[in-house]
XYZ file of C-alpha atoms in Angstrom:
617
model
C -44.554 -17.968 14.839
C -43.211 -20.835 12.754
C -45.159 -19.598 9.820
C -42.960 -16.726 9.393
C -39.529 -18.621 9.669
C -37.807 -18.585 6.214
C -35.289 -21.495 6.285
C -33.364 -19.861 3.576
C -32.669 -16.843 5.615
C -33.453 -17.250 9.273
C -32.374 -19.287 12.250
C -34.859 -21.325 14.124
C -36.098 -21.980 17.655
C -36.264 -25.421 18.949
C -39.260 -25.446 21.404
C -38.971 -27.980 24.304
C -42.430 -28.412 26.117
C -41.396 -29.776 29.496
C -44.339 -31.518 30.949
C -43.920 -32.583 34.629
C -47.691 -32.878 35.314
C -48.484 -29.939 37.726
C -48.560 -26.393 38.331
C -48.027 -24.937 41.670
C -51.307 -26.451 43.155
C -53.218 -28.203 40.305
C -52.557 -30.517 37.318
C -51.313 -29.053 34.120
C -53.998 -30.064 31.538
C -51.579 -30.454 28.637
C -49.812 -33.295 30.616
C -53.193 -35.028 30.960
C -53.888 -35.098 27.326
C -53.109 -38.470 25.719
C -49.999 -38.595 23.703
C -51.760 -39.257 20.409
C -53.974 -36.221 21.030
C -51.009 -34.150 21.867
C -49.135 -35.230 18.860
C -52.025 -34.297 16.677
C -52.328 -30.908 18.446
C -48.658 -30.026 17.529
C -48.735 -31.453 14.159
C -51.751 -29.112 13.507
C -49.632 -26.268 14.478
C -46.904 -27.211 11.921
C -44.451 -28.912 14.062
C -42.938 -32.512 14.067
C -43.125 -33.406 17.794
C -40.603 -35.891 19.464
C -41.621 -37.468 22.791
C -38.996 -38.144 25.431
C -39.813 -39.158 29.034
C -39.693 -41.509 31.884
C -38.528 -41.849 35.515
C -35.051 -43.376 35.439
C -32.545 -40.470 35.210
C -29.849 -42.157 33.274
C -32.331 -43.576 30.685
C -33.960 -40.342 30.179
C -30.815 -38.353 29.821
C -29.547 -40.623 27.264
C -32.811 -40.605 25.190
C -32.954 -36.853 25.260
C -29.353 -36.700 24.249
C -30.032 -38.852 21.244
C -33.257 -36.932 20.490
C -31.336 -33.688 20.491
C -28.859 -35.187 17.916
C -31.856 -36.175 15.723
C -33.575 -32.772 15.765
C -30.399 -30.849 15.182
C -29.586 -32.926 12.231
C -33.171 -32.454 10.944
C -32.994 -28.555 11.237
C -29.566 -28.722 9.433
C -31.226 -30.888 6.665
C -34.136 -28.291 6.417
C -31.563 -25.588 6.013
C -29.556 -27.333 3.406
C -32.650 -27.967 1.307
C -33.520 -24.388 1.440
C -30.140 -22.693 0.980
C -28.459 -25.150 -1.412
C -31.328 -26.758 -3.119
C -33.634 -23.672 -3.206
C -36.610 -25.534 -1.585
C -38.746 -22.731 -0.004
C -41.658 -24.966 0.851
C -42.640 -24.355 4.488
C -41.077 -27.224 6.702
C -42.558 -28.917 9.668
C -40.089 -27.631 12.224
C -39.058 -30.184 15.103
C -40.051 -29.828 18.604
C -39.508 -31.974 21.705
C -42.184 -32.922 24.320
C -40.119 -33.799 27.470
C -42.055 -35.665 30.245
C -40.521 -36.033 33.674
C -41.959 -36.363 37.177
C -42.649 -33.111 39.167
C -39.883 -32.741 41.694
C -37.718 -35.476 39.961
C -35.452 -37.217 42.410
C -36.773 -35.270 45.653
C -38.130 -37.726 48.554
C -41.177 -39.747 47.345
C -43.062 -38.747 50.480
C -42.628 -36.184 53.333
C -44.725 -36.582 56.491
C -46.854 -39.297 54.692
C -47.723 -37.052 51.835
C -46.780 -37.514 48.266
C -43.923 -35.234 47.147
C -42.188 -36.409 44.135
C -44.443 -36.552 41.033
C -46.900 -34.174 42.688
C -47.636 -30.480 42.940
C -46.215 -30.344 46.529
C -42.737 -30.500 45.212
C -43.452 -27.032 43.614
C -43.902 -25.499 47.188
C -41.927 -25.713 50.360
C -41.950 -29.564 51.018
C -40.554 -29.145 54.663
C -41.176 -25.936 56.368
C -40.273 -26.934 60.052
C -36.497 -27.323 59.880
C -36.389 -27.640 63.784
C -37.913 -31.127 63.164
C -35.082 -33.868 63.509
C -36.916 -36.093 61.145
C -36.938 -33.286 58.560
C -33.154 -32.605 58.945
C -32.481 -36.394 58.243
C -34.788 -36.510 55.250
C -32.867 -33.372 53.929
C -29.512 -35.057 54.565
C -30.492 -38.127 52.766
C -31.899 -36.079 49.872
C -28.854 -33.991 49.272
C -26.556 -37.153 49.630
C -28.630 -38.961 47.096
C -27.015 -36.675 44.421
C -23.528 -38.265 45.322
C -21.659 -34.936 45.631
C -18.315 -36.928 46.306
C -18.298 -38.272 42.708
C -18.408 -34.685 41.148
C -16.314 -32.409 43.605
C -12.962 -32.806 45.140
C -12.040 -32.385 48.922
C -12.112 -28.613 48.409
C -15.460 -28.425 46.779
C -14.204 -27.752 43.313
C -15.787 -29.415 40.321
C -13.593 -32.383 39.284
C -11.516 -31.597 36.048
C -13.099 -34.038 33.738
C -16.483 -32.441 34.375
C -15.081 -28.961 34.255
C -13.724 -29.803 30.841
C -17.367 -30.377 29.522
C -18.302 -26.607 29.719
C -18.291 -24.787 26.425
C -15.431 -22.558 25.782
C -15.339 -18.872 24.533
C -18.261 -17.577 22.855
C -20.088 -20.894 23.162
C -20.484 -20.118 26.916
C -24.009 -18.931 27.566
C -22.571 -15.907 29.685
C -20.313 -14.863 26.638
C -22.421 -15.711 23.766
C -22.645 -12.379 21.790
C -26.395 -13.308 20.891
C -27.153 -13.059 24.564
C -25.427 -9.719 24.878
C -26.921 -8.227 21.662
C -25.197 -4.774 22.229
C -22.000 -6.601 21.082
C -23.582 -7.186 17.697
C -25.540 -3.877 17.298
C -24.821 -1.725 14.317
C -26.380 1.802 14.169
C -29.009 2.179 11.381
C -28.341 4.104 8.284
C -30.805 7.009 8.696
C -31.926 9.426 5.974
C -32.091 13.118 7.060
C -35.740 13.285 8.651
C -35.690 17.118 7.659
C -36.084 16.038 3.930
C -39.558 14.775 4.749
C -40.682 17.894 6.164
C -44.126 19.203 5.602
C -44.201 22.828 4.363
C -46.112 25.032 6.943
C -46.542 28.361 5.456
C -48.469 29.580 8.360
C -49.812 27.718 11.511
C -52.771 25.492 11.022
C -53.395 26.093 7.372
C -52.232 22.664 6.014
C -53.911 19.243 7.019
C -51.871 16.093 6.648
C -51.960 12.523 8.222
C -48.918 12.808 10.507
C -48.306 8.993 10.756
C -48.442 8.658 6.862
C -45.469 11.211 6.752
C -43.753 9.089 9.363
C -44.428 5.936 7.325
C -42.685 7.627 4.376
C -39.513 8.302 6.381
C -39.720 4.619 7.720
C -39.880 3.578 4.178
C -36.542 5.046 3.371
C -35.069 3.774 6.707
C -36.107 0.274 5.557
C -34.606 0.851 2.230
C -31.335 2.099 3.521
C -30.919 -0.948 5.718
C -32.204 -3.771 3.588
C -28.641 -5.039 2.807
C -27.653 -5.058 6.531
C -30.970 -7.029 7.622
C -31.172 -5.232 10.926
C -34.461 -3.387 10.742
C -38.126 -4.601 10.931
C -41.457 -3.272 11.646
C -43.998 -4.985 13.772
C -47.711 -4.596 13.834
C -50.809 -6.586 14.797
C -52.636 -6.400 11.456
C -52.390 -2.512 11.622
C -49.471 -1.525 9.429
C -51.542 0.086 6.716
C -54.411 1.191 8.989
C -51.833 3.231 10.969
C -50.511 4.717 7.510
C -47.231 2.950 7.284
C -48.215 1.404 3.934
C -45.413 3.333 1.984
C -42.937 0.786 3.488
C -44.521 -1.998 1.456
C -43.100 -0.375 -1.658
C -39.564 -1.481 -0.676
C -40.235 -4.623 1.320
C -43.414 -6.864 1.776
C -45.097 -8.606 4.759
C -43.160 -11.654 5.832
C -45.092 -14.819 5.381
C -44.296 -18.531 4.930
C -47.719 -20.071 4.655
C -49.579 -20.548 1.307
C -49.641 -17.266 -0.729
C -52.513 -16.714 -3.264
C -52.048 -14.443 -6.387
C -54.588 -12.010 -4.933
C -52.797 -11.569 -1.623
C -51.348 -8.085 -0.779
C -47.622 -7.765 -0.422
C -46.866 -11.147 1.258
C -43.536 -12.584 0.530
C -41.340 -15.140 2.590
C -38.373 -12.364 2.444
C -40.735 -9.577 3.705
C -39.479 -7.369 6.648
C -42.874 -6.322 7.950
C -43.965 -8.670 10.631
C -47.704 -8.477 10.725
C -49.937 -10.902 12.666
C -52.995 -10.341 14.689
C -51.458 -10.912 18.058
C -49.967 -8.126 20.200
C -48.110 -10.725 22.260
C -46.509 -12.268 19.227
C -45.252 -8.878 17.885
C -44.139 -7.855 21.135
C -42.192 -11.175 21.724
C -40.725 -11.001 18.197
C -39.554 -7.354 18.698
C -38.000 -8.051 22.001
C -36.129 -11.023 20.624
C -35.025 -8.870 17.723
C -33.635 -6.134 19.865
C -31.973 -8.406 22.311
C -30.043 -9.926 19.548
C -28.768 -6.611 18.459
C -31.158 -5.408 15.813
C -33.653 -2.431 15.405
C -37.425 -2.233 15.122
C -40.730 -0.235 15.640
C -44.034 -1.564 16.899
C -47.347 0.072 15.539
C -50.584 -0.665 17.347
C -53.897 0.756 18.023
C -53.709 2.708 21.346
C -56.458 0.883 23.095
C -54.987 -2.582 22.609
C -51.355 -2.054 23.518
C -52.511 -2.797 27.031
C -52.505 -6.550 25.968
C -48.694 -6.548 26.437
C -48.558 -4.590 29.512
C -46.925 -7.414 31.673
C -44.438 -8.114 28.739
C -43.453 -4.397 28.640
C -43.028 -4.594 32.436
C -40.447 -7.430 32.178
C -38.471 -5.687 29.366
C -38.409 -2.462 31.250
C -37.217 -4.194 34.414
C -34.536 -5.985 32.416
C -33.313 -2.773 30.935
C -33.222 -1.009 34.493
C -30.973 -3.914 35.779
C -28.845 -3.959 32.747
C -28.203 -0.262 33.128
C -26.442 -1.328 36.404
C -24.213 -3.984 34.753
C -20.986 -2.426 33.166
C -20.461 -5.439 30.793
C -23.940 -5.384 29.429
C -23.858 -3.364 26.160
C -26.539 -1.228 25.179
C -29.320 -2.329 22.719
C -31.617 -0.451 20.393
C -34.697 1.186 22.245
C -38.182 -0.677 22.338
C -40.166 1.877 20.194
C -43.943 1.990 20.039
C -46.095 4.079 17.752
C -49.666 4.271 19.245
C -52.196 5.537 16.775
C -55.801 5.124 15.944
C -56.082 6.798 19.325
C -58.802 7.678 21.795
C -59.953 10.847 20.099
C -60.325 9.541 16.544
C -62.452 6.343 16.863
C -65.242 7.643 14.520
C -66.479 4.231 13.624
C -65.002 1.938 16.117
C -66.312 3.622 19.301
C -66.081 3.045 23.032
C -64.155 -0.317 22.783
C -61.297 1.379 21.094
C -61.015 4.244 23.490
C -58.331 3.884 26.183
C -55.266 6.156 26.466
C -54.089 4.443 29.815
C -50.922 2.755 28.363
C -49.128 6.042 29.178
C -49.986 5.753 32.758
C -48.706 2.174 32.799
C -45.370 3.155 31.200
C -44.466 6.094 33.545
C -44.663 3.709 36.445
C -41.498 2.100 35.221
C -37.880 3.403 36.135
C -37.287 6.857 34.965
C -33.955 6.075 33.228
C -35.696 3.675 31.036
C -39.023 5.156 29.841
C -39.748 7.980 27.482
C -43.258 9.261 26.326
C -43.624 11.626 23.381
C -46.968 13.243 22.117
C -45.910 15.281 19.028
C -48.699 17.659 17.935
C -48.040 17.470 14.087
C -46.162 15.643 11.368
C -42.828 17.536 11.753
C -42.641 17.103 15.353
C -43.396 13.321 14.775
C -40.486 13.100 12.316
C -38.153 14.624 14.776
C -39.221 12.403 17.514
C -39.082 9.275 15.247
C -35.463 9.968 14.176
C -34.550 10.461 17.924
C -36.219 7.205 18.962
C -34.356 5.206 16.203
C -30.999 6.591 17.436
C -31.607 5.954 21.081
C -30.450 3.085 23.275
C -31.800 0.976 26.259
C -35.130 3.031 26.349
C -38.753 2.273 26.089
C -40.075 4.979 23.806
C -43.795 5.561 23.505
C -44.942 7.845 20.687
C -48.606 8.756 20.501
C -49.710 10.338 17.232
C -52.917 10.458 15.217
C -53.394 9.040 11.622
C -56.333 11.323 10.589
C -55.798 14.621 8.623
C -54.937 17.207 11.208
C -53.540 20.788 11.124
C -49.799 21.346 10.985
C -48.568 24.019 13.384
C -44.639 24.042 13.195
C -42.101 24.324 10.455
C -39.471 21.716 10.547
C -36.896 24.123 12.059
C -39.409 25.096 14.827
C -40.167 21.480 15.297
C -36.629 20.407 15.862
C -36.176 23.245 18.391
C -39.399 22.377 20.067
C -38.617 18.577 20.371
C -35.199 19.205 21.629
C -36.577 21.177 24.663
C -39.459 18.760 24.941
C -41.800 21.865 25.862
C -42.122 25.297 24.707
C -44.192 28.636 24.689
C -45.818 29.008 21.304
C -45.396 32.887 20.919
C -47.284 32.982 17.629
C -50.425 31.758 19.568
C -49.778 33.764 22.759
C -50.447 37.385 23.645
C -48.612 37.889 26.763
C -45.119 38.808 25.562
C -43.317 41.181 27.779
C -45.770 40.734 30.652
C -47.271 38.049 33.029
C -50.180 36.102 31.358
C -53.638 36.179 32.878
C -53.952 32.479 31.994
C -51.760 29.643 30.816
C -53.209 27.383 28.085
C -51.273 24.145 28.046
C -51.758 21.215 25.718
C -50.100 17.776 25.130
C -51.239 15.556 22.294
C -52.506 16.410 18.664
C -56.284 16.725 19.334
C -55.741 18.704 22.654
C -53.488 20.985 20.764
C -56.121 21.646 18.177
C -58.796 22.312 20.835
C -56.586 24.593 22.928
C -55.581 26.675 19.836
C -59.269 26.810 18.924
C -60.212 28.073 22.335
C -57.382 30.665 22.214
C -58.672 31.821 19.006
C -62.001 32.398 20.599
C -60.463 34.319 23.463
C -58.377 36.411 21.255
C -61.369 37.673 19.227
C -64.071 37.972 22.118
C -61.819 38.941 25.012
C -58.867 40.678 23.242
C -57.630 42.456 26.417
C -56.895 38.897 27.923
C -53.206 37.990 28.072
C -52.911 34.429 27.149
C -49.772 32.190 27.165
C -49.862 28.878 25.049
C -47.497 26.134 26.244
C -47.221 22.914 24.252
C -45.673 19.750 25.679
C -43.939 16.986 23.543
C -41.998 15.088 26.018
C -44.347 14.287 28.805
C -41.728 13.647 31.271
C -40.619 17.306 31.245
C -43.423 17.883 33.747
C -42.081 15.734 36.372
C -39.568 16.923 38.869
C -35.943 16.494 37.773
C -35.468 14.424 41.078
C -37.690 12.037 39.628
C -36.868 11.933 35.937
C -33.904 13.111 33.995
C -36.022 15.049 31.499
C -37.917 16.822 34.228
C -37.858 20.710 34.238
C -36.229 22.461 37.204
C -38.683 24.097 39.503
C -37.399 27.480 38.147
C -37.974 26.680 34.559
C -41.368 25.074 35.303
C -42.345 28.256 37.053
C -41.147 30.305 34.102
C -43.501 28.381 31.846
C -46.445 27.924 33.958
C -46.043 30.968 36.530
C -46.414 30.778 40.269
C -49.764 31.873 40.716
C -51.883 32.118 37.493
C -54.636 29.674 36.298
C -53.276 26.929 34.086
C -55.869 25.121 31.887
C -54.304 22.031 30.661
C -55.715 19.951 27.826
C -54.088 16.436 27.955
C -54.502 13.424 25.594
C -54.802 10.917 28.393
C -56.450 10.497 31.768
C -56.310 13.961 33.535
C -54.933 12.687 36.824
C -51.635 11.683 35.220
C -50.820 15.320 34.807
C -51.651 15.983 38.438
C -49.450 13.086 39.476
C -46.510 14.272 37.500
C -46.823 17.893 38.790
C -48.053 17.541 42.307
C -44.829 18.908 43.762
C -44.789 22.146 41.623
C -45.371 25.510 43.094
C -48.555 26.303 41.047
C -50.186 22.878 41.135
C -53.192 24.329 43.169
C -54.057 26.375 40.067
C -53.568 23.583 37.574
C -56.868 22.380 36.064
C -56.609 19.320 33.652
C -59.083 18.381 31.031
C -58.558 14.768 29.304
C -60.246 11.528 28.698
C -62.704 10.587 31.460
C -64.028 7.291 30.034
C -66.913 8.860 28.079
C -67.141 7.627 24.484
C -69.091 6.061 21.893
C -69.307 5.710 17.896
C -69.724 9.465 17.269
C -68.209 12.358 15.495
C -64.606 13.581 16.263
C -65.739 16.788 17.842
C -68.418 15.101 19.899
C -65.789 12.889 21.441
C -63.951 15.892 22.819
C -67.288 17.371 23.826
C -68.321 14.115 25.818
C -65.129 14.474 27.757
C -65.236 18.320 28.328
C -61.945 18.654 26.284
C -63.483 20.844 23.543
C -62.679 24.442 22.800
C -65.907 25.704 24.257
C -65.399 23.864 27.663
C -61.691 25.274 27.693
C -63.077 28.765 27.302
C -65.536 28.181 29.922
C -62.709 26.944 32.280
C -60.892 30.346 31.556
C -63.849 32.429 32.292
C -64.521 30.555 35.546
C -60.970 31.210 36.804
C -60.824 34.826 35.924
C -63.568 36.716 37.891
C -62.043 40.010 36.755
C -63.561 39.490 33.275
C -66.845 40.653 34.807
C -70.197 40.933 32.934
C -68.849 40.812 29.460
C -67.658 37.200 30.111
C -71.137 36.223 31.315
C -72.578 36.974 27.849
C -69.605 35.125 26.210
C -70.136 32.270 28.523
C -73.795 31.997 27.697
C -73.008 31.982 23.987
C -70.462 29.252 24.470
C -73.107 27.141 26.347
C -75.509 27.718 23.433
C -72.874 26.347 21.036
C -72.920 23.074 22.870
C -76.595 22.776 22.421
C -76.280 23.769 18.748
C -73.501 21.171 18.382
C -75.837 18.456 19.804
C -78.733 19.475 17.568
C -76.516 19.599 14.483
C -74.917 16.113 14.837
C -78.164 14.546 15.820
C -79.649 15.847 12.448
C -76.613 15.443 10.013
C -74.392 12.783 11.708
C -71.429 15.010 11.198
C -69.759 17.905 12.921
C -70.693 21.594 12.282
C -69.006 23.117 9.290
C -67.485 25.830 11.625
C -65.805 23.142 13.582
C -64.481 21.047 10.394
C -63.636 24.161 8.578
C -61.917 26.055 11.506
C -58.542 27.322 10.809
C -56.076 29.355 13.088
C -56.906 33.165 13.068
C -60.347 32.788 11.253
C -63.247 34.895 12.601
C -65.463 33.201 15.150
C -69.156 32.265 14.731
C -69.825 32.576 18.324
C -72.158 35.590 18.627
C -72.051 37.231 22.192
C -74.191 40.062 21.221
C -71.523 42.452 22.337
C -69.133 42.534 19.278
C -68.785 45.593 17.133
C -70.224 45.519 13.537
C -68.274 43.300 11.434
C -66.593 41.267 14.196
C -68.972 38.284 13.610
C -68.854 36.033 10.610
């Protein structure tokens, strides 16, 4: 992290490594390294270490105070050289290695066992307090701190010590940097509608959704450069996830050596990119907590690396929502791209959509999960996330060229509701549907609409309703999540008794978990990722996990026995398509042209042997 600190512009962190020798039950290995080796270790990481330690409290406190004075003066000298003299060479920032005994000043032994300067002091040194000897040990221990010297007869801190406490905003509890909402300024945001993708008709245009998002973020960055309150964070994936347009207005922050051939590196850059999800998460959390704004882009499979860090931030937000003086901060925003369904050359190791499952375990008034199906919905969601406060927003969107379904006006309305019936894709207007085809995520939406297209052409009498979900939490009960649909509205979308075929971006059981209390849950059939993957073609990935259009059509046929014999021929033709697909990719290493070239409303290549002349391409 110290390779990214610009002394001309940034503050700094003073690391203090407190080595007291032990963890809860074993030695700490850094404490067992000789001082010379430890010094070389930290010098190799770019620090100037200062060592303070000992057993005598008065001596150690004095040495630490003197060392603090030294390192603060050194930091101020670094800043002066950079800010007044223009010296932008990367400094060796100071740090302190502080050695004290474990359990310093507790009894040396208890019941004949070593306590001070040993791991036992980390635990419960005296568990049996009915033991008179233990009570006497505790009394001597507490009196060894000489409380009569520090408190008056009423237990109040004596005035000369109370006066040592910082005043005003210097107090830790009143420092605005520890209550970042006091410093927060809203971002200047361009109108996201100006970045709309033109959609003359559904599914006819293909674009990279996250690249469009990156163009919007470029101008968000540009509008806020002067205020220095917006950064992007990414573990080496900024360009891979299609945010490279941002680099036309700023660069990647970097304070180590820069070579002429390096790509967009600059000490003043505002894109924080380092191949460590932990580092990016820690940076972003600190940035938000001190009143700024940011967005974190990551490959979907590897965001799991920061699961526990996300836990702590979400818990912190949950508690802060219950504290009236704690001011709201900007939301923690994630873009998860390079997702499970498009890992054409990375394969099984890069296929895991389970971060969504982890996030929805957190408190409902903190977490939000969005799966926009195209670029215009992604723009609307991005704008919403940047304006929001005190949330963890998870946005999942693909970076590969994909069909665009909604105009910007339709996208805004759809995202505002979080869920909607796509009437242009449905055939049940004015009546109850025979089946509900639901989808959540860009690839599941594509496969659902391709399946609906097949049904319309080969079973035209079937009444199909298409429901798309952008805000995942609309599926949950309103008693569990504030975005949840009422039971009446849920039934209006999904009916009370008709089959629901739900194509989902992630693990199927999450949808069941969110909807298990709903009236029609018994008729809900979910397709999603089921831990089947490899380095293969895009369409083969969905086939491997039974999420493809042909499986979805089979699911409809299996749940509508009234379709009769005609459906049997159709199902056989669909089954043969799976065989044809496998043969084709084994021979050509790519998906069939009828898959890659499919567009909404085109004629099907599935020959059931029952269509009238001219119905088959």
